[in-house]
Amino acid sequence: MATETDRETRAIERVVVGVDGSAGSVAALRQGAREAARHGAVLCPVYAWAPPGGEAADAVSPAPADVRAHWERAAATVVRETCEAAFGPAPPGTVLRPRTVRAAPGPALVALARDPGALLVIGTGEHGPLHRVLHGSVSRHCLRHARCPVLVVHPTPADGRAAPVPNGRPHMDAPVRGPDEAPTGPAPVAAER
């Protein structure tokens, strides 16, 4: 039988939702908002990202500051547009604290939802088996490693129509420079395929 102390430590204070612009993340954000409202919790949509070519390529040849700033703006756009797709122009009626994190999605979401008062909400993706083999499954990682409750949400057809980013992937290539602009640092290394 649960004691009053057990119930207090299990109270949901923060709902962390993994977003990436996909229909699954729109559905997860909508469900996360319902859970946050139900518990009087803070809603934290999180987009975890890595530079094109991955962290290893950026470590070998770091991107110039303007390119890094472009990537950060693109990541913030994914969070903003996913929130707009989920809620429209009006906020969901709960405290909303969106974040972008430069990290692998699974480990980042688990780390951000590590406290006992967290609930982690993630959507199922439309990625095929090859993508899951190469990149892993974020939902499986979270289910395996999270120390808080994890809610996995499946998208509906309406969530697919509302998805703001084609295929759930932001356009994070380097910004186009004018003819008189020179790069401010070493050129990024293109990933080999």
Short mmCIF file of N, CA and C in Angstrom, two decimals:
data_model
loop_
_atom_site.label_atom_id
_atom_site.label_comp_id
_atom_site.label_asym_id
_atom_site.label_seq_id
_atom_site.Cartn_x
_atom_site.Cartn_y
_atom_site.Cartn_z
N MET A 1 0.85 -1.18 0.00
CA MET A 1 0.00 0.00 0.00
C MET A 1 0.90 1.25 0.00
N ALA A 2 0.58 2.20 -0.86
CA ALA A 2 1.38 3.41 -0.99
C ALA A 2 1.09 4.37 0.15
N THR A 3 2.14 4.93 0.70
CA THR A 3 2.00 5.90 1.78
C THR A 3 1.88 7.30 1.18
N GLU A 4 1.54 8.27 2.03
CA GLU A 4 1.45 9.66 1.57
C GLU A 4 2.78 10.15 1.03
N THR A 5 3.89 9.73 1.65
CA THR A 5 5.23 10.12 1.18
C THR A 5 5.49 9.57 -0.21
N ASP A 6 5.09 8.31 -0.46
CA ASP A 6 5.26 7.72 -1.80
C ASP A 6 4.49 8.51 -2.84
N ARG A 7 3.27 8.91 -2.51
CA ARG A 7 2.45 9.66 -3.47
C ARG A 7 3.08 11.02 -3.77
N GLU A 8 3.63 11.67 -2.74
CA GLU A 8 4.25 12.97 -2.94
C GLU A 8 5.48 12.87 -3.83
N THR A 9 6.28 11.82 -3.68
CA THR A 9 7.49 11.70 -4.50
C THR A 9 7.15 11.31 -5.93
N ARG A 10 5.96 10.76 -6.15
CA ARG A 10 5.57 10.34 -7.49
C ARG A 10 4.73 11.39 -8.20
N ALA A 11 4.45 12.53 -7.59
CA ALA A 11 3.66 13.57 -8.22
C ALA A 11 4.37 14.07 -9.48
N ILE A 12 3.62 14.24 -10.53
CA ILE A 12 4.18 14.73 -11.79
C ILE A 12 4.27 16.26 -11.72
N GLU A 13 5.49 16.77 -11.81
CA GLU A 13 5.72 18.22 -11.77
C GLU A 13 6.18 18.77 -13.12
N ARG A 14 6.73 17.87 -13.96
CA ARG A 14 7.28 18.32 -15.24
C ARG A 14 7.03 17.23 -16.27
N VAL A 15 6.47 17.63 -17.41
CA VAL A 15 6.22 16.70 -18.51
C VAL A 15 7.20 17.05 -19.63
N VAL A 16 8.16 16.16 -19.86
CA VAL A 16 9.17 16.34 -20.90
C VAL A 16 8.68 15.61 -22.14
N VAL A 17 8.60 16.33 -23.27
CA VAL A 17 8.09 15.75 -24.51
C VAL A 17 9.16 15.88 -25.59
N GLY A 18 9.55 14.75 -26.17
CA GLY A 18 10.48 14.76 -27.29
C GLY A 18 9.77 15.20 -28.55
N VAL A 19 10.29 16.25 -29.20
CA VAL A 19 9.69 16.73 -30.45
C VAL A 19 10.74 16.76 -31.54
N ASP A 20 10.28 16.54 -32.78
CA ASP A 20 11.18 16.64 -33.93
C ASP A 20 10.45 17.11 -35.18
N GLY A 21 9.22 17.56 -35.01
CA GLY A 21 8.45 18.04 -36.15
C GLY A 21 7.64 16.95 -36.83
N SER A 22 7.79 15.71 -36.43
CA SER A 22 7.05 14.60 -37.05
C SER A 22 5.63 14.54 -36.51
N ALA A 23 4.78 13.78 -37.21
CA ALA A 23 3.41 13.59 -36.75
C ALA A 23 3.40 12.95 -35.37
N GLY A 24 4.32 12.03 -35.12
CA GLY A 24 4.39 11.38 -33.80
C GLY A 24 4.70 12.37 -32.70
N SER A 25 5.56 13.34 -33.00
CA SER A 25 5.90 14.31 -31.95
C SER A 25 4.78 15.33 -31.74
N VAL A 26 4.00 15.62 -32.78
CA VAL A 26 2.83 16.49 -32.61
C VAL A 26 1.82 15.79 -31.70
N ALA A 27 1.59 14.50 -31.94
CA ALA A 27 0.67 13.73 -31.10
C ALA A 27 1.19 13.65 -29.66
N ALA A 28 2.49 13.44 -29.51
CA ALA A 28 3.09 13.36 -28.17
C ALA A 28 2.96 14.69 -27.44
N LEU A 29 3.15 15.80 -28.15
CA LEU A 29 3.06 17.11 -27.52
C LEU A 29 1.62 17.40 -27.08
N ARG A 30 0.66 17.03 -27.90
CA ARG A 30 -0.75 17.21 -27.51
C ARG A 30 -1.07 16.39 -26.27
N GLN A 31 -0.62 15.14 -26.25
CA GLN A 31 -0.87 14.29 -25.08
C GLN A 31 -0.11 14.81 -23.86
N GLY A 32 1.12 15.27 -24.08
CA GLY A 32 1.91 15.84 -22.99
C GLY A 32 1.23 17.05 -22.38
N ALA A 33 0.59 17.89 -23.23
CA ALA A 33 -0.13 19.07 -22.72
C ALA A 33 -1.32 18.63 -21.88
N ARG A 34 -2.02 17.58 -22.30
CA ARG A 34 -3.14 17.08 -21.51
C ARG A 34 -2.65 16.56 -20.15
N GLU A 35 -1.53 15.84 -20.16
CA GLU A 35 -0.97 15.32 -18.91
C GLU A 35 -0.50 16.47 -18.00
N ALA A 36 0.14 17.48 -18.59
CA ALA A 36 0.61 18.62 -17.80
C ALA A 36 -0.57 19.35 -17.17
N ALA A 37 -1.65 19.54 -17.91
CA ALA A 37 -2.83 20.21 -17.37
C ALA A 37 -3.45 19.36 -16.26
N ARG A 38 -3.52 18.07 -16.47
CA ARG A 38 -4.12 17.16 -15.48
C ARG A 38 -3.36 17.18 -14.15
N HIS A 39 -2.03 17.29 -14.23
CA HIS A 39 -1.20 17.25 -13.03
C HIS A 39 -0.77 18.63 -12.53
N GLY A 40 -1.14 19.69 -13.26
CA GLY A 40 -0.67 21.02 -12.88
C GLY A 40 0.83 21.14 -13.05
N ALA A 41 1.37 20.47 -14.08
CA ALA A 41 2.81 20.39 -14.29
C ALA A 41 3.27 21.35 -15.38
N VAL A 42 4.57 21.55 -15.45
CA VAL A 42 5.20 22.36 -16.50
C VAL A 42 5.38 21.47 -17.73
N LEU A 43 5.11 22.01 -18.91
CA LEU A 43 5.27 21.28 -20.17
C LEU A 43 6.58 21.70 -20.82
N CYS A 44 7.46 20.73 -21.07
CA CYS A 44 8.79 21.00 -21.61
C CYS A 44 9.01 20.27 -22.93
N PRO A 45 8.64 20.89 -24.07
CA PRO A 45 8.97 20.27 -25.35
C PRO A 45 10.47 20.40 -25.60
N VAL A 46 11.11 19.29 -26.01
CA VAL A 46 12.56 19.26 -26.19
C VAL A 46 12.89 18.71 -27.57
N TYR A 47 13.75 19.44 -28.29
CA TYR A 47 14.27 18.95 -29.56
C TYR A 47 15.77 18.74 -29.39
N ALA A 48 16.21 17.49 -29.51
CA ALA A 48 17.64 17.17 -29.43
C ALA A 48 18.15 17.02 -30.86
N TRP A 49 19.30 17.62 -31.13
CA TRP A 49 19.81 17.64 -32.50
C TRP A 49 21.32 17.48 -32.51
N ALA A 50 21.82 17.13 -33.68
CA ALA A 50 23.27 17.04 -33.91
C ALA A 50 23.57 17.73 -35.24
N PRO A 51 24.79 18.22 -35.42
CA PRO A 51 25.12 18.87 -36.68
C PRO A 51 25.09 17.89 -37.86
N PRO A 52 24.85 18.38 -39.06
CA PRO A 52 24.92 17.51 -40.23
C PRO A 52 26.29 16.83 -40.28
N GLY A 53 26.30 15.55 -40.52
CA GLY A 53 27.56 14.80 -40.51
C GLY A 53 27.90 14.27 -39.13
N GLY A 54 27.20 14.73 -38.11
CA GLY A 54 27.41 14.25 -36.76
C GLY A 54 28.45 15.03 -36.00
N GLU A 55 28.55 14.71 -34.72
CA GLU A 55 29.49 15.39 -33.83
C GLU A 55 30.94 15.09 -34.20
N ALA A 56 31.19 13.89 -34.70
CA ALA A 56 32.57 13.53 -35.06
C ALA A 56 33.09 14.43 -36.18
N ALA A 57 32.27 14.65 -37.20
CA ALA A 57 32.69 15.52 -38.30
C ALA A 57 32.90 16.95 -37.82
N ASP A 58 32.04 17.42 -36.91
CA ASP A 58 32.18 18.78 -36.40
C ASP A 58 33.41 18.90 -35.49
N ALA A 59 33.77 17.81 -34.83
CA ALA A 59 34.97 17.83 -33.98
C ALA A 59 36.24 17.91 -34.83
N VAL A 60 36.24 17.21 -35.97
CA VAL A 60 37.41 17.21 -36.85
C VAL A 60 37.57 18.57 -37.51
N SER A 61 36.46 19.11 -37.98
CA SER A 61 36.49 20.41 -38.64
C SER A 61 35.30 21.23 -38.14
N PRO A 62 35.50 21.97 -37.04
CA PRO A 62 34.39 22.70 -36.45
C PRO A 62 33.76 23.70 -37.42
N ALA A 63 32.46 23.78 -37.37
CA ALA A 63 31.74 24.71 -38.22
C ALA A 63 31.98 26.14 -37.75
N PRO A 64 31.94 27.09 -38.66
CA PRO A 64 32.09 28.50 -38.27
C PRO A 64 30.92 28.93 -37.37
N ALA A 65 31.13 30.00 -36.64
CA ALA A 65 30.13 30.48 -35.68
C ALA A 65 28.80 30.78 -36.35
N ASP A 66 28.81 31.37 -37.56
CA ASP A 66 27.54 31.69 -38.22
C ASP A 66 26.78 30.43 -38.61
N VAL A 67 27.50 29.37 -38.94
CA VAL A 67 26.85 28.11 -39.29
C VAL A 67 26.25 27.47 -38.03
N ARG A 68 27.00 27.50 -36.93
CA ARG A 68 26.47 26.97 -35.66
C ARG A 68 25.22 27.75 -35.24
N ALA A 69 25.25 29.06 -35.42
CA ALA A 69 24.09 29.88 -35.08
C ALA A 69 22.89 29.51 -35.96
N HIS A 70 23.15 29.23 -37.23
CA HIS A 70 22.09 28.80 -38.14
C HIS A 70 21.47 27.49 -37.66
N TRP A 71 22.32 26.53 -37.27
CA TRP A 71 21.82 25.24 -36.77
C TRP A 71 20.96 25.44 -35.52
N GLU A 72 21.40 26.32 -34.63
CA GLU A 72 20.64 26.56 -33.40
C GLU A 72 19.29 27.22 -33.70
N ARG A 73 19.27 28.15 -34.67
CA ARG A 73 18.01 28.77 -35.07
C ARG A 73 17.08 27.74 -35.70
N ALA A 74 17.64 26.86 -36.53
CA ALA A 74 16.83 25.80 -37.16
C ALA A 74 16.23 24.88 -36.11
N ALA A 75 17.00 24.56 -35.09
CA ALA A 75 16.50 23.70 -34.01
C ALA A 75 15.38 24.40 -33.24
N ALA A 76 15.56 25.69 -32.94
CA ALA A 76 14.52 26.44 -32.25
C ALA A 76 13.25 26.53 -33.09
N THR A 77 13.41 26.62 -34.41
CA THR A 77 12.27 26.66 -35.32
C THR A 77 11.48 25.35 -35.25
N VAL A 78 12.19 24.23 -35.16
CA VAL A 78 11.50 22.94 -35.07
C VAL A 78 10.60 22.91 -33.83
N VAL A 79 11.12 23.35 -32.68
CA VAL A 79 10.32 23.36 -31.45
C VAL A 79 9.13 24.30 -31.61
N ARG A 80 9.37 25.50 -32.10
CA ARG A 80 8.30 26.48 -32.24
C ARG A 80 7.22 25.97 -33.20
N GLU A 81 7.62 25.44 -34.36
CA GLU A 81 6.64 24.98 -35.35
C GLU A 81 5.90 23.73 -34.88
N THR A 82 6.56 22.87 -34.12
CA THR A 82 5.86 21.71 -33.58
C THR A 82 4.82 22.14 -32.57
N CYS A 83 5.17 23.13 -31.73
CA CYS A 83 4.20 23.67 -30.77
C CYS A 83 3.02 24.31 -31.50
N GLU A 84 3.30 25.06 -32.56
CA GLU A 84 2.23 25.69 -33.34
C GLU A 84 1.35 24.64 -34.01
N ALA A 85 1.95 23.55 -34.51
CA ALA A 85 1.17 22.48 -35.14
C ALA A 85 0.30 21.77 -34.11
N ALA A 86 0.81 21.63 -32.90
CA ALA A 86 0.05 20.93 -31.86
C ALA A 86 -1.06 21.79 -31.27
N PHE A 87 -0.80 23.08 -31.06
CA PHE A 87 -1.72 23.92 -30.31
C PHE A 87 -2.33 25.07 -31.11
N GLY A 88 -1.83 25.34 -32.30
CA GLY A 88 -2.28 26.50 -33.04
C GLY A 88 -1.63 27.75 -32.46
N PRO A 89 -2.21 28.91 -32.71
CA PRO A 89 -1.57 30.15 -32.24
C PRO A 89 -1.67 30.35 -30.73
N ALA A 90 -2.61 29.64 -30.07
CA ALA A 90 -2.78 29.82 -28.62
C ALA A 90 -1.95 28.79 -27.86
N PRO A 91 -1.28 29.20 -26.79
CA PRO A 91 -0.54 28.24 -25.97
C PRO A 91 -1.50 27.24 -25.32
N PRO A 92 -0.99 26.11 -24.84
CA PRO A 92 -1.86 25.05 -24.35
C PRO A 92 -2.53 25.31 -23.00
N GLY A 93 -2.29 26.42 -22.34
CA GLY A 93 -2.93 26.68 -21.06
C GLY A 93 -2.11 26.20 -19.87
N THR A 94 -0.91 25.72 -20.12
CA THR A 94 0.00 25.32 -19.05
C THR A 94 1.29 26.11 -19.21
N VAL A 95 2.14 26.04 -18.21
CA VAL A 95 3.45 26.70 -18.31
C VAL A 95 4.25 25.92 -19.35
N LEU A 96 4.75 26.61 -20.35
CA LEU A 96 5.47 26.00 -21.47
C LEU A 96 6.92 26.44 -21.43
N ARG A 97 7.86 25.47 -21.36
CA ARG A 97 9.29 25.76 -21.34
C ARG A 97 9.99 24.95 -22.43
N PRO A 98 9.96 25.43 -23.68
CA PRO A 98 10.61 24.70 -24.76
C PRO A 98 12.13 24.77 -24.66
N ARG A 99 12.80 23.72 -25.15
CA ARG A 99 14.27 23.66 -25.12
C ARG A 99 14.79 22.99 -26.38
N THR A 100 15.99 23.39 -26.75
CA THR A 100 16.75 22.64 -27.75
C THR A 100 18.03 22.19 -27.07
N VAL A 101 18.48 20.99 -27.43
CA VAL A 101 19.67 20.41 -26.83
C VAL A 101 20.51 19.81 -27.93
N ARG A 102 21.78 20.15 -27.95
CA ARG A 102 22.69 19.55 -28.93
C ARG A 102 23.20 18.25 -28.33
N ALA A 103 22.51 17.15 -28.65
CA ALA A 103 22.82 15.83 -28.11
C ALA A 103 22.00 14.79 -28.84
N ALA A 104 22.34 13.53 -28.64
CA ALA A 104 21.54 12.43 -29.19
C ALA A 104 20.18 12.43 -28.50
N PRO A 105 19.09 12.22 -29.24
CA PRO A 105 17.76 12.36 -28.65
C PRO A 105 17.47 11.45 -27.46
N GLY A 106 17.72 10.16 -27.58
CA GLY A 106 17.40 9.24 -26.49
C GLY A 106 18.09 9.61 -25.18
N PRO A 107 19.43 9.68 -25.17
CA PRO A 107 20.12 10.05 -23.94
C PRO A 107 19.74 11.44 -23.41
N ALA A 108 19.51 12.39 -24.31
CA ALA A 108 19.14 13.74 -23.86
C ALA A 108 17.79 13.74 -23.16
N LEU A 109 16.81 13.05 -23.73
CA LEU A 109 15.48 13.01 -23.12
C LEU A 109 15.51 12.30 -21.77
N VAL A 110 16.25 11.19 -21.70
CA VAL A 110 16.37 10.47 -20.43
C VAL A 110 17.02 11.35 -19.37
N ALA A 111 18.06 12.09 -19.76
CA ALA A 111 18.75 12.97 -18.80
C ALA A 111 17.84 14.11 -18.34
N LEU A 112 17.06 14.68 -19.24
CA LEU A 112 16.19 15.80 -18.87
C LEU A 112 15.00 15.36 -18.02
N ALA A 113 14.66 14.08 -18.08
CA ALA A 113 13.53 13.57 -17.31
C ALA A 113 14.00 12.67 -16.17
N ARG A 114 15.16 12.98 -15.60
CA ARG A 114 15.74 12.09 -14.59
C ARG A 114 15.17 12.28 -13.19
N ASP A 115 14.55 13.41 -12.90
CA ASP A 115 14.05 13.62 -11.54
C ASP A 115 12.75 12.86 -11.31
N PRO A 116 12.44 12.53 -10.05
CA PRO A 116 11.26 11.72 -9.75
C PRO A 116 9.93 12.37 -10.14
N GLY A 117 9.90 13.68 -10.28
CA GLY A 117 8.65 14.36 -10.62
C GLY A 117 8.43 14.51 -12.11
N ALA A 118 9.14 13.78 -12.92
CA ALA A 118 9.03 13.93 -14.37
C ALA A 118 8.19 12.82 -14.99
N LEU A 119 7.58 13.16 -16.10
CA LEU A 119 6.91 12.21 -16.98
C LEU A 119 7.51 12.46 -18.36
N LEU A 120 7.95 11.42 -19.04
CA LEU A 120 8.53 11.54 -20.37
C LEU A 120 7.52 11.05 -21.39
N VAL A 121 7.21 11.90 -22.37
CA VAL A 121 6.25 11.57 -23.42
C VAL A 121 6.98 11.61 -24.76
N ILE A 122 6.86 10.53 -25.52
CA ILE A 122 7.51 10.46 -26.83
C ILE A 122 6.53 9.88 -27.84
N GLY A 123 6.68 10.31 -29.07
CA GLY A 123 5.84 9.79 -30.14
C GLY A 123 6.55 8.68 -30.87
N THR A 124 5.77 7.84 -31.51
CA THR A 124 6.37 6.82 -32.35
C THR A 124 6.66 7.45 -33.70
N GLY A 125 7.77 7.05 -34.28
CA GLY A 125 8.17 7.61 -35.56
C GLY A 125 7.69 6.80 -36.73
N GLU A 126 7.85 7.38 -37.91
CA GLU A 126 7.49 6.68 -39.14
C GLU A 126 8.74 6.13 -39.83
N HIS A 127 9.84 6.04 -39.09
CA HIS A 127 11.07 5.58 -39.69
C HIS A 127 11.00 4.08 -39.94
N GLY A 128 11.66 3.66 -40.99
CA GLY A 128 11.68 2.24 -41.34
C GLY A 128 12.73 1.48 -40.56
N PRO A 129 12.80 0.17 -40.79
CA PRO A 129 13.74 -0.67 -40.05
C PRO A 129 15.21 -0.29 -40.28
N LEU A 130 15.55 0.15 -41.49
CA LEU A 130 16.95 0.53 -41.76
C LEU A 130 17.35 1.73 -40.91
N HIS A 131 16.49 2.72 -40.80
CA HIS A 131 16.79 3.89 -39.99
C HIS A 131 16.99 3.48 -38.53
N ARG A 132 16.12 2.60 -38.02
CA ARG A 132 16.25 2.16 -36.63
C ARG A 132 17.54 1.39 -36.40
N VAL A 133 17.97 0.61 -37.40
CA VAL A 133 19.23 -0.13 -37.26
C VAL A 133 20.40 0.83 -37.23
N LEU A 134 20.39 1.84 -38.10
CA LEU A 134 21.51 2.78 -38.19
C LEU A 134 21.53 3.79 -37.05
N HIS A 135 20.37 4.25 -36.62
CA HIS A 135 20.30 5.33 -35.65
C HIS A 135 19.70 4.93 -34.31
N GLY A 136 19.14 3.74 -34.24
CA GLY A 136 18.50 3.32 -33.00
C GLY A 136 17.11 3.90 -32.87
N SER A 137 16.36 3.38 -31.95
CA SER A 137 15.01 3.85 -31.70
C SER A 137 15.02 4.70 -30.44
N VAL A 138 14.58 5.94 -30.57
CA VAL A 138 14.54 6.84 -29.42
C VAL A 138 13.56 6.30 -28.38
N SER A 139 12.40 5.84 -28.83
CA SER A 139 11.42 5.34 -27.86
C SER A 139 11.95 4.12 -27.11
N ARG A 140 12.62 3.21 -27.81
CA ARG A 140 13.19 2.04 -27.12
C ARG A 140 14.26 2.46 -26.12
N HIS A 141 15.11 3.40 -26.51
CA HIS A 141 16.14 3.88 -25.60
C HIS A 141 15.50 4.47 -24.33
N CYS A 142 14.48 5.29 -24.52
CA CYS A 142 13.83 5.94 -23.38
C CYS A 142 13.14 4.90 -22.49
N LEU A 143 12.45 3.95 -23.10
CA LEU A 143 11.78 2.92 -22.31
C LEU A 143 12.79 2.08 -21.51
N ARG A 144 13.93 1.85 -22.09
CA ARG A 144 14.95 1.02 -21.45
C ARG A 144 15.69 1.77 -20.33
N HIS A 145 15.92 3.07 -20.50
CA HIS A 145 16.83 3.78 -19.59
C HIS A 145 16.19 4.82 -18.67
N ALA A 146 14.97 5.25 -18.96
CA ALA A 146 14.35 6.30 -18.15
C ALA A 146 14.03 5.80 -16.74
N ARG A 147 14.19 6.68 -15.77
CA ARG A 147 13.87 6.36 -14.38
C ARG A 147 12.53 6.95 -13.97
N CYS A 148 11.82 7.49 -14.93
CA CYS A 148 10.50 8.06 -14.67
C CYS A 148 9.49 7.33 -15.55
N PRO A 149 8.20 7.58 -15.34
CA PRO A 149 7.21 6.99 -16.24
C PRO A 149 7.41 7.51 -17.67
N VAL A 150 7.22 6.61 -18.65
CA VAL A 150 7.35 6.97 -20.07
C VAL A 150 6.03 6.65 -20.75
N LEU A 151 5.51 7.62 -21.50
CA LEU A 151 4.28 7.44 -22.25
C LEU A 151 4.63 7.53 -23.73
N VAL A 152 4.35 6.46 -24.48
CA VAL A 152 4.61 6.43 -25.92
C VAL A 152 3.28 6.65 -26.63
N VAL A 153 3.25 7.63 -27.53
CA VAL A 153 2.01 8.05 -28.20
C VAL A 153 2.12 7.75 -29.69
N HIS A 154 1.07 7.18 -30.24
CA HIS A 154 0.99 6.92 -31.68
C HIS A 154 0.24 8.06 -32.36
N PRO A 155 0.71 8.52 -33.51
CA PRO A 155 0.02 9.63 -34.18
C PRO A 155 -1.28 9.18 -34.83
N THR A 156 -2.18 10.15 -35.00
CA THR A 156 -3.42 9.93 -35.74
C THR A 156 -3.25 10.57 -37.11
N PRO A 157 -4.14 10.31 -38.06
CA PRO A 157 -4.04 10.98 -39.37
C PRO A 157 -4.06 12.51 -39.25
N ALA A 158 -4.80 13.06 -38.28
CA ALA A 158 -4.84 14.52 -38.09
C ALA A 158 -3.48 15.05 -37.67
N ASP A 159 -2.73 14.28 -36.87
CA ASP A 159 -1.39 14.72 -36.47
C ASP A 159 -0.46 14.78 -37.67
N GLY A 160 -0.62 13.86 -38.61
CA GLY A 160 0.21 13.85 -39.81
C GLY A 160 -0.02 15.05 -40.69
N ARG A 161 -1.27 15.49 -40.77
CA ARG A 161 -1.57 16.67 -41.59
C ARG A 161 -1.02 17.94 -40.95
N ALA A 162 -0.81 17.92 -39.63
CA ALA A 162 -0.36 19.12 -38.92
C ALA A 162 1.16 19.19 -38.79
N ALA A 163 1.87 18.13 -39.20
CA ALA A 163 3.32 18.11 -38.99
C ALA A 163 4.00 19.25 -39.75
N PRO A 164 4.80 20.08 -39.07
CA PRO A 164 5.36 21.27 -39.68
C PRO A 164 6.63 21.03 -40.49
N VAL A 165 7.35 19.96 -40.23
CA VAL A 165 8.63 19.75 -40.88
C VAL A 165 8.55 18.52 -41.76
N PRO A 166 8.83 18.63 -43.07
CA PRO A 166 8.74 17.47 -43.94
C PRO A 166 9.60 16.32 -43.41
N ASN A 167 9.01 15.16 -43.29
CA ASN A 167 9.70 13.95 -42.83
C ASN A 167 10.30 14.11 -41.44
N GLY A 168 9.88 15.10 -40.69
CA GLY A 168 10.38 15.28 -39.33
C GLY A 168 11.83 15.73 -39.27
N ARG A 169 12.39 16.21 -40.34
CA ARG A 169 13.80 16.60 -40.36
C ARG A 169 13.93 18.07 -40.73
N PRO A 170 14.56 18.86 -39.88
CA PRO A 170 14.76 20.27 -40.22
C PRO A 170 15.85 20.41 -41.28
N HIS A 171 15.81 21.51 -41.97
CA HIS A 171 16.86 21.81 -42.95
C HIS A 171 17.98 22.52 -42.19
N MET A 172 19.09 21.81 -41.94
CA MET A 172 20.16 22.36 -41.11
C MET A 172 21.45 22.55 -41.89
N ASP A 173 21.35 22.70 -43.22
CA ASP A 173 22.55 22.98 -43.99
C ASP A 173 23.06 24.37 -43.65
N ALA A 174 24.28 24.65 -44.06
CA ALA A 174 24.87 25.96 -43.78
C ALA A 174 24.08 27.05 -44.49
N PRO A 175 23.99 28.24 -43.88
CA PRO A 175 23.30 29.34 -44.54
C PRO A 175 24.05 29.76 -45.80
N VAL A 176 23.30 30.28 -46.75
CA VAL A 176 23.90 30.73 -48.00
C VAL A 176 24.57 32.07 -47.76
N ARG A 177 25.79 32.20 -48.20
CA ARG A 177 26.53 33.46 -48.05
C ARG A 177 26.45 34.26 -49.34
N GLY A 178 26.55 35.55 -49.20
CA GLY A 178 26.59 36.42 -50.36
C GLY A 178 27.95 36.30 -51.05
N PRO A 179 28.09 36.82 -52.26
CA PRO A 179 29.34 36.68 -53.00
C PRO A 179 30.52 37.37 -52.33
N ASP A 180 30.27 38.39 -51.50
CA ASP A 180 31.37 39.10 -50.85
C ASP A 180 31.67 38.57 -49.45
N GLU A 181 30.93 37.58 -48.99
CA GLU A 181 31.13 37.06 -47.65
C GLU A 181 32.06 35.85 -47.68
N ALA A 182 33.02 35.88 -46.80
CA ALA A 182 33.95 34.75 -46.69
C ALA A 182 33.62 33.95 -45.44
N PRO A 183 33.88 32.66 -45.43
CA PRO A 183 33.67 31.88 -44.22
C PRO A 183 34.49 32.43 -43.08
N THR A 184 33.97 32.28 -41.85
CA THR A 184 34.68 32.81 -40.68
C THR A 184 35.53 31.76 -40.00
N GLY A 185 35.59 30.59 -40.51
CA GLY A 185 36.38 29.52 -39.91
C GLY A 185 36.58 28.40 -40.89
N PRO A 186 37.08 27.25 -40.44
CA PRO A 186 37.29 26.15 -41.34
C PRO A 186 35.96 25.64 -41.90
N ALA A 187 36.00 25.15 -43.12
CA ALA A 187 34.80 24.64 -43.77
C ALA A 187 34.38 23.33 -43.11
N PRO A 188 33.07 23.12 -42.93
CA PRO A 188 32.62 21.87 -42.34
C PRO A 188 32.97 20.69 -43.27
N VAL A 189 33.21 19.56 -42.64
CA VAL A 189 33.51 18.35 -43.40
C VAL A 189 32.20 17.67 -43.76
N ALA A 190 32.04 17.32 -45.02
CA ALA A 190 30.83 16.61 -45.43
C ALA A 190 30.96 15.16 -45.02
N ALA A 191 29.87 14.61 -44.55
CA ALA A 191 29.88 13.21 -44.12
C ALA A 191 29.92 12.30 -45.34
N GLU A 192 30.73 11.26 -45.28
CA GLU A 192 30.77 10.30 -46.38
C GLU A 192 29.59 9.38 -46.26
N ARG A 193 29.09 8.97 -47.38
CA ARG A 193 27.93 8.07 -47.38
C ARG A 193 28.34 6.71 -47.89
#
